[in-house]
XYZ file of C-alpha atoms in Angstrom:
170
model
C -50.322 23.809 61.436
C -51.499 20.087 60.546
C -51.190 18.863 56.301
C -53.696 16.621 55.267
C -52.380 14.347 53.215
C -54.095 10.754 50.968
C -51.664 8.380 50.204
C -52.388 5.938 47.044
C -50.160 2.419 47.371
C -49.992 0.283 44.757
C -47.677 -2.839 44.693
C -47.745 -6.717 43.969
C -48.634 -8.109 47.862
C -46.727 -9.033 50.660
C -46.576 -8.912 54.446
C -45.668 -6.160 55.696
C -46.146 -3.221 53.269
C -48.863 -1.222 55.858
C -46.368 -1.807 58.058
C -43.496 -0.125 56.310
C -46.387 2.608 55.470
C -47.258 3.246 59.047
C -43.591 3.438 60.206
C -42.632 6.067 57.915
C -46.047 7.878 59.023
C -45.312 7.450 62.694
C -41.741 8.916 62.510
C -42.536 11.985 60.965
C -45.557 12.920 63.544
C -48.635 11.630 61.399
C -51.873 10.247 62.364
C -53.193 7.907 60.175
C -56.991 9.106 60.093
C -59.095 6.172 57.872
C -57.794 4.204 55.077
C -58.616 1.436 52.613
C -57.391 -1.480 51.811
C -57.564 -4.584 49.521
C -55.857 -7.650 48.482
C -57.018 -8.627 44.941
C -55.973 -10.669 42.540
C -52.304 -10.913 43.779
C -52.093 -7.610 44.038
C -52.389 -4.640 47.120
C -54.220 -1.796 47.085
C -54.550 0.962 49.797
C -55.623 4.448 50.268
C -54.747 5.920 53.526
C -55.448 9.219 55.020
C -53.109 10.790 57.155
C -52.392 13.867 58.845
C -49.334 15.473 60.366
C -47.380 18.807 61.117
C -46.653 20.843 57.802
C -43.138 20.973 58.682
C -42.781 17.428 58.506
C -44.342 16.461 55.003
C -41.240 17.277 52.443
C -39.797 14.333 54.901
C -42.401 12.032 55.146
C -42.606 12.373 51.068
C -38.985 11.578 51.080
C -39.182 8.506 53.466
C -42.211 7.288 51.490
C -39.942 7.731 47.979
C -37.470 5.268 49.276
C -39.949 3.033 50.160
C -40.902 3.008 46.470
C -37.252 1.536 45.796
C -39.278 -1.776 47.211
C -41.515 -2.068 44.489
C -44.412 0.059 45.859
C -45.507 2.836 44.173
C -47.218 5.989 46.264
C -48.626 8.604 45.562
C -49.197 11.418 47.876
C -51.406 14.241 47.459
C -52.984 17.120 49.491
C -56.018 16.889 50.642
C -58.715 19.590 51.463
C -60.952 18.056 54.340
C -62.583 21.865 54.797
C -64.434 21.187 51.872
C -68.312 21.692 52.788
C -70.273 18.680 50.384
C -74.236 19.421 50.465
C -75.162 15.199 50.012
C -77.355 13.133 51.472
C -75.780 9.232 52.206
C -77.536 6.375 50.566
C -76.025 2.437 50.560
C -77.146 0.243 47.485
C -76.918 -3.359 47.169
C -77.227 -4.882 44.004
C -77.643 -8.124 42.819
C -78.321 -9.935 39.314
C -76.875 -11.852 36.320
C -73.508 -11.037 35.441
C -72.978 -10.058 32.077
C -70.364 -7.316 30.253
C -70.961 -3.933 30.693
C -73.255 -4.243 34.156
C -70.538 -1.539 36.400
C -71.019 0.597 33.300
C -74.141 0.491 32.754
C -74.643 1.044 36.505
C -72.463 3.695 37.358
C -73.819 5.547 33.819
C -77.299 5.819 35.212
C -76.081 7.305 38.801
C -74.307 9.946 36.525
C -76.780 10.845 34.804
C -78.616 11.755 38.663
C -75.072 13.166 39.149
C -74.375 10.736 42.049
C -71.510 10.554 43.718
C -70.026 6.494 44.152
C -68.387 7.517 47.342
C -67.276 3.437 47.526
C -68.218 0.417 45.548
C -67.344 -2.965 46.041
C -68.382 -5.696 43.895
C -68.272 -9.628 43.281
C -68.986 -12.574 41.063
C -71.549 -15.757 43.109
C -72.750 -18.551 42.038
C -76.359 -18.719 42.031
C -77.729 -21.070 44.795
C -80.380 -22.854 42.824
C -77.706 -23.017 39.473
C -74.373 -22.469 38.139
C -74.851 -19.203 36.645
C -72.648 -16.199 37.922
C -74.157 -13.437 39.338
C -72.670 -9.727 39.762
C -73.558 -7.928 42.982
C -72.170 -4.781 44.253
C -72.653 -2.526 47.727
C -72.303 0.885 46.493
C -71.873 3.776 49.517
C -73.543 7.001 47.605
C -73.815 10.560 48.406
C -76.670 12.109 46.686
C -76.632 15.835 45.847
C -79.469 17.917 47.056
C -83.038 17.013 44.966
C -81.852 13.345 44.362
C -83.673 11.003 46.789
C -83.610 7.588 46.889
C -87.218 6.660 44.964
C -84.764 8.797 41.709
C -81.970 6.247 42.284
C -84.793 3.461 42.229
C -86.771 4.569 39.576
C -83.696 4.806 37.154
C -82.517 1.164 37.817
C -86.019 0.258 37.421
C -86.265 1.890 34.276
C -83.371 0.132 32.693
C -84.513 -2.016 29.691
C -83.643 -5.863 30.292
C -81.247 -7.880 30.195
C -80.197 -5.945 33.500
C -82.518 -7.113 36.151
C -80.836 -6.305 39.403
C -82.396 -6.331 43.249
C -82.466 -3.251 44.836
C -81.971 -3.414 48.671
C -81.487 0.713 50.259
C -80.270 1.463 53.762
C-alpha cells in the first residue's frame, strides 16, 4: 500500500538542499509527485509531495531527521489525496498601489465568499510612468459551489478606496 506524504523544508539557502531531499526520497522507494519551491529573501522554502510504500515511511522520516542536523528543518505529514473538494478553479491577477494591509485586506474579502487561496504569489514594481511601488499578486482560487467569478469581482469592486486594484480572471 502507497503513504502519501507533504514535506515542509525550511532552511537558510544553499545548493544542494532538493538534492539531499530527493536522495533520501529516492532511497526509500518514493515518488516525488509536485512540489513548490522558492528562494526569498536569503532564505528556501519548499513543499514537496511525495509518495511511497507504507513500509518505508518510519525510514524515510528517519533519513529526513538527520538531514535536519544540516540546518533544515522538515516537517512531514500525511496526506489524504482521496479527499473529494466540490470547487470550481479561478486565477486572479491583481495589481495596484502598495500600501499596508493590501494581502489582508485581500485575502479578508475572499473569506468572507469562503474562498479557498489554493496559491498566491505576490510582488512589489515600480510603476512605469513613476516611482511609486505597486503590489500585485496572481492568486490560484478554488471557489466552493454558488461562488462564481462576477462574486469574487463584485467584492473587490466594492472595496472602499484607497484599494484600487485591476482585476484580470482566467
Amino acid at each position: 500500500m502507497q503513504s502519501s506524504l507533504v514535506l515542509t523544508v525550511l532552511s537558510s539557502d544553499r545548493a544542494g538542499l532538493v538534492k539531499s531531499i530527493a536522495e533520501a526520497v529516492k532511497a526509500h522507494h518514493g515518488n516525488w509527485q509536485e512540489s513548490r519551491m522558492v528562494h526569498l529573501a536569503g532564505q528556501f522554502a519548499g513543499l514537496a509531495h511525495v509518495t511511497l510504500p507504507q513500509e518505508n515511511v518510519a525510514d524515510l522520516k528517519q533519513a529526513l531527521q538527520a538531514l535536519q542536523n544540516d540546518g533544515l528543518q522538515i516537517l512531514v505529514t500525511n496526506s489524504d489525496t482521496t479527499a473529494s473538494r466540490s470547487i470550481t478553479p479561478l486565477t486572479l491577477e491583481l495589481l495596484g498601489l502598495d500600501r499596508p494591509g493590501i494581502i489582508h485586506d485581500i485575502t479578508r474579502q475572499l473569506a468572507a465568499l469562503n474562498v479557498n487561496i489554493e496559491e498566491l504569489e505576490s510582488e512589489q514594481r515600480a510603476a512605469p510612468m513613476s516611482s511609486e511601488m505597486l503590489f500585485y499578486a496572481n492568486l490560484r482560487l478554488g471557489l466552493p459551489d454558488g461562488v462564481t467569478a462576477d462574486d469574487v469581482r463584485g467584492v473587490f469592486e466594492a472595496m472602499p478606496d484607497p484599494l484600487t486594484v485591476d482585476i484580470t480572471f482566467s
